[in-house]
Amino acid sequence: WKLVAVNLSDLAAKGATPRGALLSLTISGADDWEERFLSGVEAACESYALPLIGGDTISLPRGAPRVLGMTAIGQAGPHTPDRAGGRPGDALWVIGTLGDSAAGLAQLQADSKAAGPLVDIYRRPIPQLGAGQLLAPHAHAMMDVSDGLLLDARRLAEASGCTAEIDLDALPLSEGFTEYRGGDLGARLFAATAGDDYALLAALPAGLDPSTLSL
Protein backbone atom coordinates (compact mmCIF):
# COMPACT_ATOMS: atom_id res chain seq x y z
CA TRP A 1 0.00 0.00 0.00
CA LYS A 2 2.64 2.48 1.02
CA LEU A 3 4.73 1.99 -2.11
CA VAL A 4 1.70 2.85 -4.24
CA ALA A 5 0.56 5.73 -2.05
CA VAL A 6 3.89 7.58 -1.91
CA ASN A 7 4.12 7.50 -5.70
CA LEU A 8 0.56 8.77 -6.04
CA SER A 9 1.47 11.61 -3.69
CA ASP A 10 3.95 12.86 -6.29
CA LEU A 11 1.12 12.90 -8.83
CA ALA A 12 -1.11 14.75 -6.35
CA ALA A 13 1.52 17.48 -6.09
CA LYS A 14 1.14 18.07 -9.83
CA GLY A 15 -2.65 17.93 -9.85
CA ALA A 16 -2.43 14.81 -12.01
CA THR A 17 -4.92 11.98 -12.45
CA PRO A 18 -3.41 8.47 -12.05
CA ARG A 19 -3.29 6.52 -15.33
CA GLY A 20 -0.95 3.56 -14.71
CA ALA A 21 1.97 2.19 -12.74
CA LEU A 22 5.09 0.07 -13.31
CA LEU A 23 6.29 -2.20 -10.49
CA SER A 24 9.81 -3.51 -9.90
CA LEU A 25 9.79 -6.46 -7.50
CA THR A 26 12.69 -8.51 -6.18
CA ILE A 27 11.82 -12.08 -5.18
CA SER A 28 13.98 -13.61 -2.47
CA GLY A 29 13.35 -17.23 -1.47
CA ALA A 30 10.12 -19.18 -1.42
CA ASP A 31 7.73 -17.77 1.17
CA ASP A 32 4.42 -15.94 1.20
CA TRP A 33 5.90 -12.44 1.70
CA GLU A 34 5.54 -11.50 -1.98
CA GLU A 35 1.94 -12.68 -2.05
CA ARG A 36 1.06 -10.56 0.98
CA PHE A 37 2.98 -7.61 -0.45
CA LEU A 38 1.13 -7.85 -3.75
CA SER A 39 -2.20 -8.01 -1.91
CA GLY A 40 -1.38 -4.59 -0.46
CA VAL A 41 -0.40 -3.27 -3.89
CA GLU A 42 -3.67 -4.60 -5.31
CA ALA A 43 -5.74 -2.99 -2.56
CA ALA A 44 -4.12 0.41 -3.12
CA CYS A 45 -4.40 0.21 -6.91
CA GLU A 46 -8.08 -0.67 -6.66
CA SER A 47 -8.71 2.14 -4.17
CA TYR A 48 -7.23 4.78 -6.49
CA ALA A 49 -8.23 3.29 -9.87
CA LEU A 50 -4.57 2.79 -10.78
CA PRO A 51 -3.93 0.07 -13.40
CA LEU A 52 -0.71 -1.91 -12.95
CA ILE A 53 0.45 -2.01 -16.56
CA GLY A 54 3.86 -3.66 -16.31
CA GLY A 55 7.23 -3.70 -14.64
CA ASP A 56 9.94 -6.22 -13.84
CA THR A 57 10.73 -9.04 -11.42
CA ILE A 58 14.21 -10.07 -10.32
CA SER A 59 15.19 -13.19 -8.38
CA LEU A 60 17.72 -12.72 -5.57
CA PRO A 61 19.45 -15.23 -3.30
CA ARG A 62 17.59 -16.12 -0.13
CA GLY A 63 18.19 -13.55 2.57
CA ALA A 64 19.25 -10.78 0.18
CA PRO A 65 17.69 -7.36 0.87
CA ARG A 66 14.52 -6.70 -1.06
CA VAL A 67 14.41 -3.70 -3.35
CA LEU A 68 10.96 -2.42 -4.27
CA GLY A 69 10.30 0.26 -6.83
CA MET A 70 7.31 1.81 -8.55
CA THR A 71 6.79 4.46 -11.18
CA ALA A 72 3.32 6.03 -11.22
CA ILE A 73 2.17 7.69 -14.44
CA GLY A 74 -0.39 10.47 -14.39
CA GLN A 75 -2.14 12.90 -16.70
CA ALA A 76 -1.81 16.52 -15.65
CA GLY A 77 -4.23 19.34 -16.36
CA PRO A 78 -3.63 22.55 -18.31
CA HIS A 79 -1.50 24.00 -15.46
CA THR A 80 1.12 21.84 -13.75
CA PRO A 81 2.65 23.58 -10.73
CA ASP A 82 6.32 22.88 -10.04
CA ARG A 83 8.61 23.98 -7.20
CA ALA A 84 9.96 27.05 -8.94
CA GLY A 85 6.82 29.12 -9.45
CA GLY A 86 6.41 30.64 -6.00
CA ARG A 87 6.23 34.43 -5.86
CA PRO A 88 6.93 37.03 -3.18
CA GLY A 89 3.78 37.55 -1.12
CA ASP A 90 2.33 34.10 -1.75
CA ALA A 91 0.69 32.35 1.17
CA LEU A 92 1.95 28.88 2.06
CA TRP A 93 -0.76 26.31 2.75
CA VAL A 94 -0.43 22.74 4.01
CA ILE A 95 -3.18 20.34 2.98
CA GLY A 96 -3.16 17.41 5.40
CA THR A 97 -1.69 17.03 8.88
CA LEU A 98 1.94 16.88 9.97
CA GLY A 99 3.80 14.53 12.29
CA ASP A 100 1.27 11.69 12.41
CA SER A 101 3.35 9.20 10.43
CA ALA A 102 6.55 9.79 12.40
CA ALA A 103 4.60 9.56 15.65
CA GLY A 104 3.17 6.23 14.48
CA LEU A 105 6.67 4.98 13.68
CA ALA A 106 7.83 6.04 17.15
CA GLN A 107 4.98 4.05 18.66
CA LEU A 108 6.01 0.96 16.68
CA GLN A 109 9.64 1.38 17.66
CA ALA A 110 8.56 1.41 21.31
CA ASP A 111 6.13 -1.50 20.85
CA SER A 112 6.08 -3.58 17.66
CA LYS A 113 2.43 -4.48 18.35
CA ALA A 114 1.28 -0.88 18.73
CA ALA A 115 -1.95 0.03 16.95
CA GLY A 116 -4.13 3.06 16.46
CA PRO A 117 -4.66 5.96 14.04
CA LEU A 118 -1.04 7.15 14.05
CA VAL A 119 0.27 3.67 13.22
CA ASP A 120 -2.39 3.35 10.51
CA ILE A 121 -1.27 6.62 8.90
CA TYR A 122 2.38 5.53 9.01
CA ARG A 123 1.55 2.24 7.30
CA ARG A 124 -1.18 3.43 4.93
CA PRO A 125 -0.65 7.10 3.95
CA ILE A 126 -3.43 8.78 2.00
CA PRO A 127 -2.31 10.68 -1.13
CA GLN A 128 -4.08 14.03 -1.53
CA LEU A 129 -5.11 13.42 -5.14
CA GLY A 130 -8.44 15.25 -5.10
CA ALA A 131 -7.05 18.27 -3.30
CA GLY A 132 -4.10 18.41 -5.68
CA GLN A 133 -6.36 18.44 -8.70
CA LEU A 134 -8.43 21.30 -7.26
CA LEU A 135 -5.40 23.35 -6.21
CA ALA A 136 -3.24 22.89 -9.32
CA PRO A 137 -5.02 25.52 -11.46
CA HIS A 138 -4.46 28.13 -8.74
CA ALA A 139 -1.08 27.18 -7.25
CA HIS A 140 2.04 29.09 -8.25
CA ALA A 141 4.12 26.22 -6.80
CA MET A 142 3.26 22.92 -5.14
CA MET A 143 4.98 19.79 -3.84
CA ASP A 144 4.29 17.01 -1.41
CA VAL A 145 5.77 17.01 2.08
CA SER A 146 7.78 13.81 2.32
CA ASP A 147 11.04 14.94 3.98
CA GLY A 148 9.60 17.30 6.59
CA LEU A 149 7.87 20.65 6.22
CA LEU A 150 10.90 22.81 7.06
CA LEU A 151 13.19 21.04 4.59
CA ASP A 152 10.61 20.85 1.81
CA ALA A 153 9.52 24.47 2.31
CA ARG A 154 13.18 25.50 2.02
CA ARG A 155 13.45 23.54 -1.23
CA LEU A 156 10.34 25.23 -2.63
CA ALA A 157 11.53 28.67 -1.56
CA GLU A 158 15.04 28.24 -2.98
CA ALA A 159 13.69 26.90 -6.27
CA SER A 160 11.39 29.94 -6.45
CA GLY A 161 14.11 32.44 -5.52
CA CYS A 162 12.25 33.43 -2.36
CA THR A 163 12.44 33.03 1.40
CA ALA A 164 9.69 31.50 3.53
CA GLU A 165 8.29 32.45 6.91
CA ILE A 166 6.60 29.63 8.86
CA ASP A 167 4.51 30.13 11.99
CA LEU A 168 4.93 26.93 14.01
CA ASP A 169 1.75 27.74 15.94
CA ALA A 170 -0.20 27.43 12.68
CA LEU A 171 0.89 23.87 11.87
CA PRO A 172 -2.00 21.48 11.19
CA LEU A 173 -1.74 18.85 13.93
CA SER A 174 -4.22 16.03 14.41
CA GLU A 175 -5.95 15.30 17.70
CA GLY A 176 -4.21 11.92 17.80
CA PHE A 177 -0.82 13.61 17.44
CA THR A 178 -1.39 16.15 20.21
CA GLU A 179 -2.71 13.44 22.52
CA TYR A 180 0.52 11.49 21.98
CA ARG A 181 3.16 14.22 21.65
CA GLY A 182 1.46 17.33 23.03
CA GLY A 183 1.36 20.72 21.37
CA ASP A 184 4.38 22.53 22.78
CA LEU A 185 7.32 23.86 20.78
CA GLY A 186 9.18 20.55 20.91
CA ALA A 187 6.18 18.67 19.54
CA ARG A 188 5.68 21.21 16.77
CA LEU A 189 9.34 21.07 15.75
CA PHE A 190 9.03 17.27 15.66
CA ALA A 191 6.00 17.57 13.37
CA ALA A 192 7.73 20.12 11.15
CA THR A 193 10.90 18.07 10.65
CA ALA A 194 9.90 14.39 10.91
CA GLY A 195 8.78 13.77 7.31
CA ASP A 196 6.84 10.89 5.76
CA ASP A 197 3.71 13.06 5.87
CA TYR A 198 2.59 13.13 2.20
CA ALA A 199 0.62 16.30 2.79
CA LEU A 200 0.69 18.98 0.09
CA LEU A 201 2.56 22.27 0.38
CA ALA A 202 1.18 24.93 -1.95
CA ALA A 203 2.20 28.52 -2.65
CA LEU A 204 -1.06 30.27 -3.44
CA PRO A 205 -1.93 33.88 -4.28
CA ALA A 206 -2.35 35.82 -1.05
CA GLY A 207 -6.02 36.53 -1.71
CA LEU A 208 -7.05 32.91 -2.29
CA ASP A 209 -8.51 30.92 0.58
CA PRO A 210 -8.32 27.24 -0.44
CA SER A 211 -11.10 26.36 2.02
CA THR A 212 -13.47 27.87 -0.55
CA LEU A 213 -12.46 25.14 -3.03
CA SER A 214 -14.22 22.31 -1.14
CA LEU A 215 -11.02 20.35 -0.59
GROMACS .gro file of N, CA and C in nm, residues 2 9 11 22 25 39 42 44 47-48 55 61 71 81 122 140 143 148 169 179 188:
model
   63
    2LYS      N    1   0.185   0.126   0.087
    2LYS     CA    2   0.264   0.248   0.102
    2LYS      C    3   0.345   0.278  -0.024
    9SER      N    4   0.132   1.030  -0.430
    9SER     CA    5   0.147   1.161  -0.369
    9SER      C    6   0.225   1.255  -0.460
   11LEU      N    7   0.209   1.248  -0.783
   11LEU     CA    8   0.112   1.290  -0.883
   11LEU      C    9   0.018   1.396  -0.826
   22LEU      N   10   0.412   0.113  -1.303
   22LEU     CA   11   0.509   0.007  -1.331
   22LEU      C   12   0.572  -0.035  -1.199
   25LEU      N   13   0.991  -0.561  -0.868
   25LEU     CA   14   0.979  -0.646  -0.750
   25LEU      C   15   1.094  -0.747  -0.748
   39SER      N   16  -0.082  -0.826  -0.235
   39SER     CA   17  -0.220  -0.801  -0.191
   39SER      C   18  -0.236  -0.655  -0.149
   42GLU      N   19  -0.238  -0.447  -0.465
   42GLU     CA   20  -0.367  -0.460  -0.531
   42GLU      C   21  -0.473  -0.374  -0.463
   44ALA      N   22  -0.435  -0.101  -0.285
   44ALA     CA   23  -0.412   0.041  -0.312
   44ALA      C   24  -0.447   0.077  -0.455
   47SER      N   25  -0.815   0.099  -0.488
   47SER     CA   26  -0.871   0.214  -0.417
   47SER      C   27  -0.856   0.343  -0.498
   48TYR      N   28  -0.750   0.354  -0.577
   48TYR     CA   29  -0.723   0.478  -0.649
   48TYR      C   30  -0.733   0.460  -0.801
   55GLY      N   31   0.614  -0.382  -1.558
   55GLY     CA   32   0.723  -0.370  -1.464
   55GLY      C   33   0.825  -0.481  -1.484
   61PRO      N   34   1.919  -1.413  -0.423
   61PRO     CA   35   1.945  -1.523  -0.330
   61PRO      C   36   1.865  -1.507  -0.201
   71THR      N   37   0.693   0.321  -1.045
   71THR     CA   38   0.679   0.446  -1.118
   71THR      C   39   0.531   0.465  -1.148
   81PRO      N   40   0.176   2.281  -1.160
   81PRO     CA   41   0.265   2.358  -1.073
   81PRO      C   42   0.393   2.281  -1.041
  122TYR      N   43   0.101   0.588   0.938
  122TYR     CA   44   0.238   0.553   0.901
  122TYR      C   45   0.238   0.441   0.797
  140HIS      N   46   0.082   2.865  -0.757
  140HIS     CA   47   0.204   2.909  -0.825
  140HIS      C   48   0.313   2.802  -0.814
  143MET      N   49   0.424   2.103  -0.397
  143MET     CA   50   0.498   1.979  -0.384
  143MET      C   51   0.440   1.901  -0.267
  148GLY      N   52   0.976   1.635   0.550
  148GLY     CA   53   0.960   1.730   0.659
  148GLY      C   54   0.927   1.868   0.605
  169ASP      N   55   0.304   2.784   1.526
  169ASP     CA   56   0.175   2.774   1.594
  169ASP      C   57   0.061   2.746   1.496
  179GLU      N   58  -0.251   1.431   2.137
  179GLU     CA   59  -0.271   1.344   2.252
  179GLU      C   60  -0.145   1.265   2.283
  188ARG      N   61   0.589   2.057   1.807
  188ARG     CA   62   0.568   2.121   1.677
  188ARG      C   63   0.694   2.113   1.590
   0.00000   0.00000   0.00000
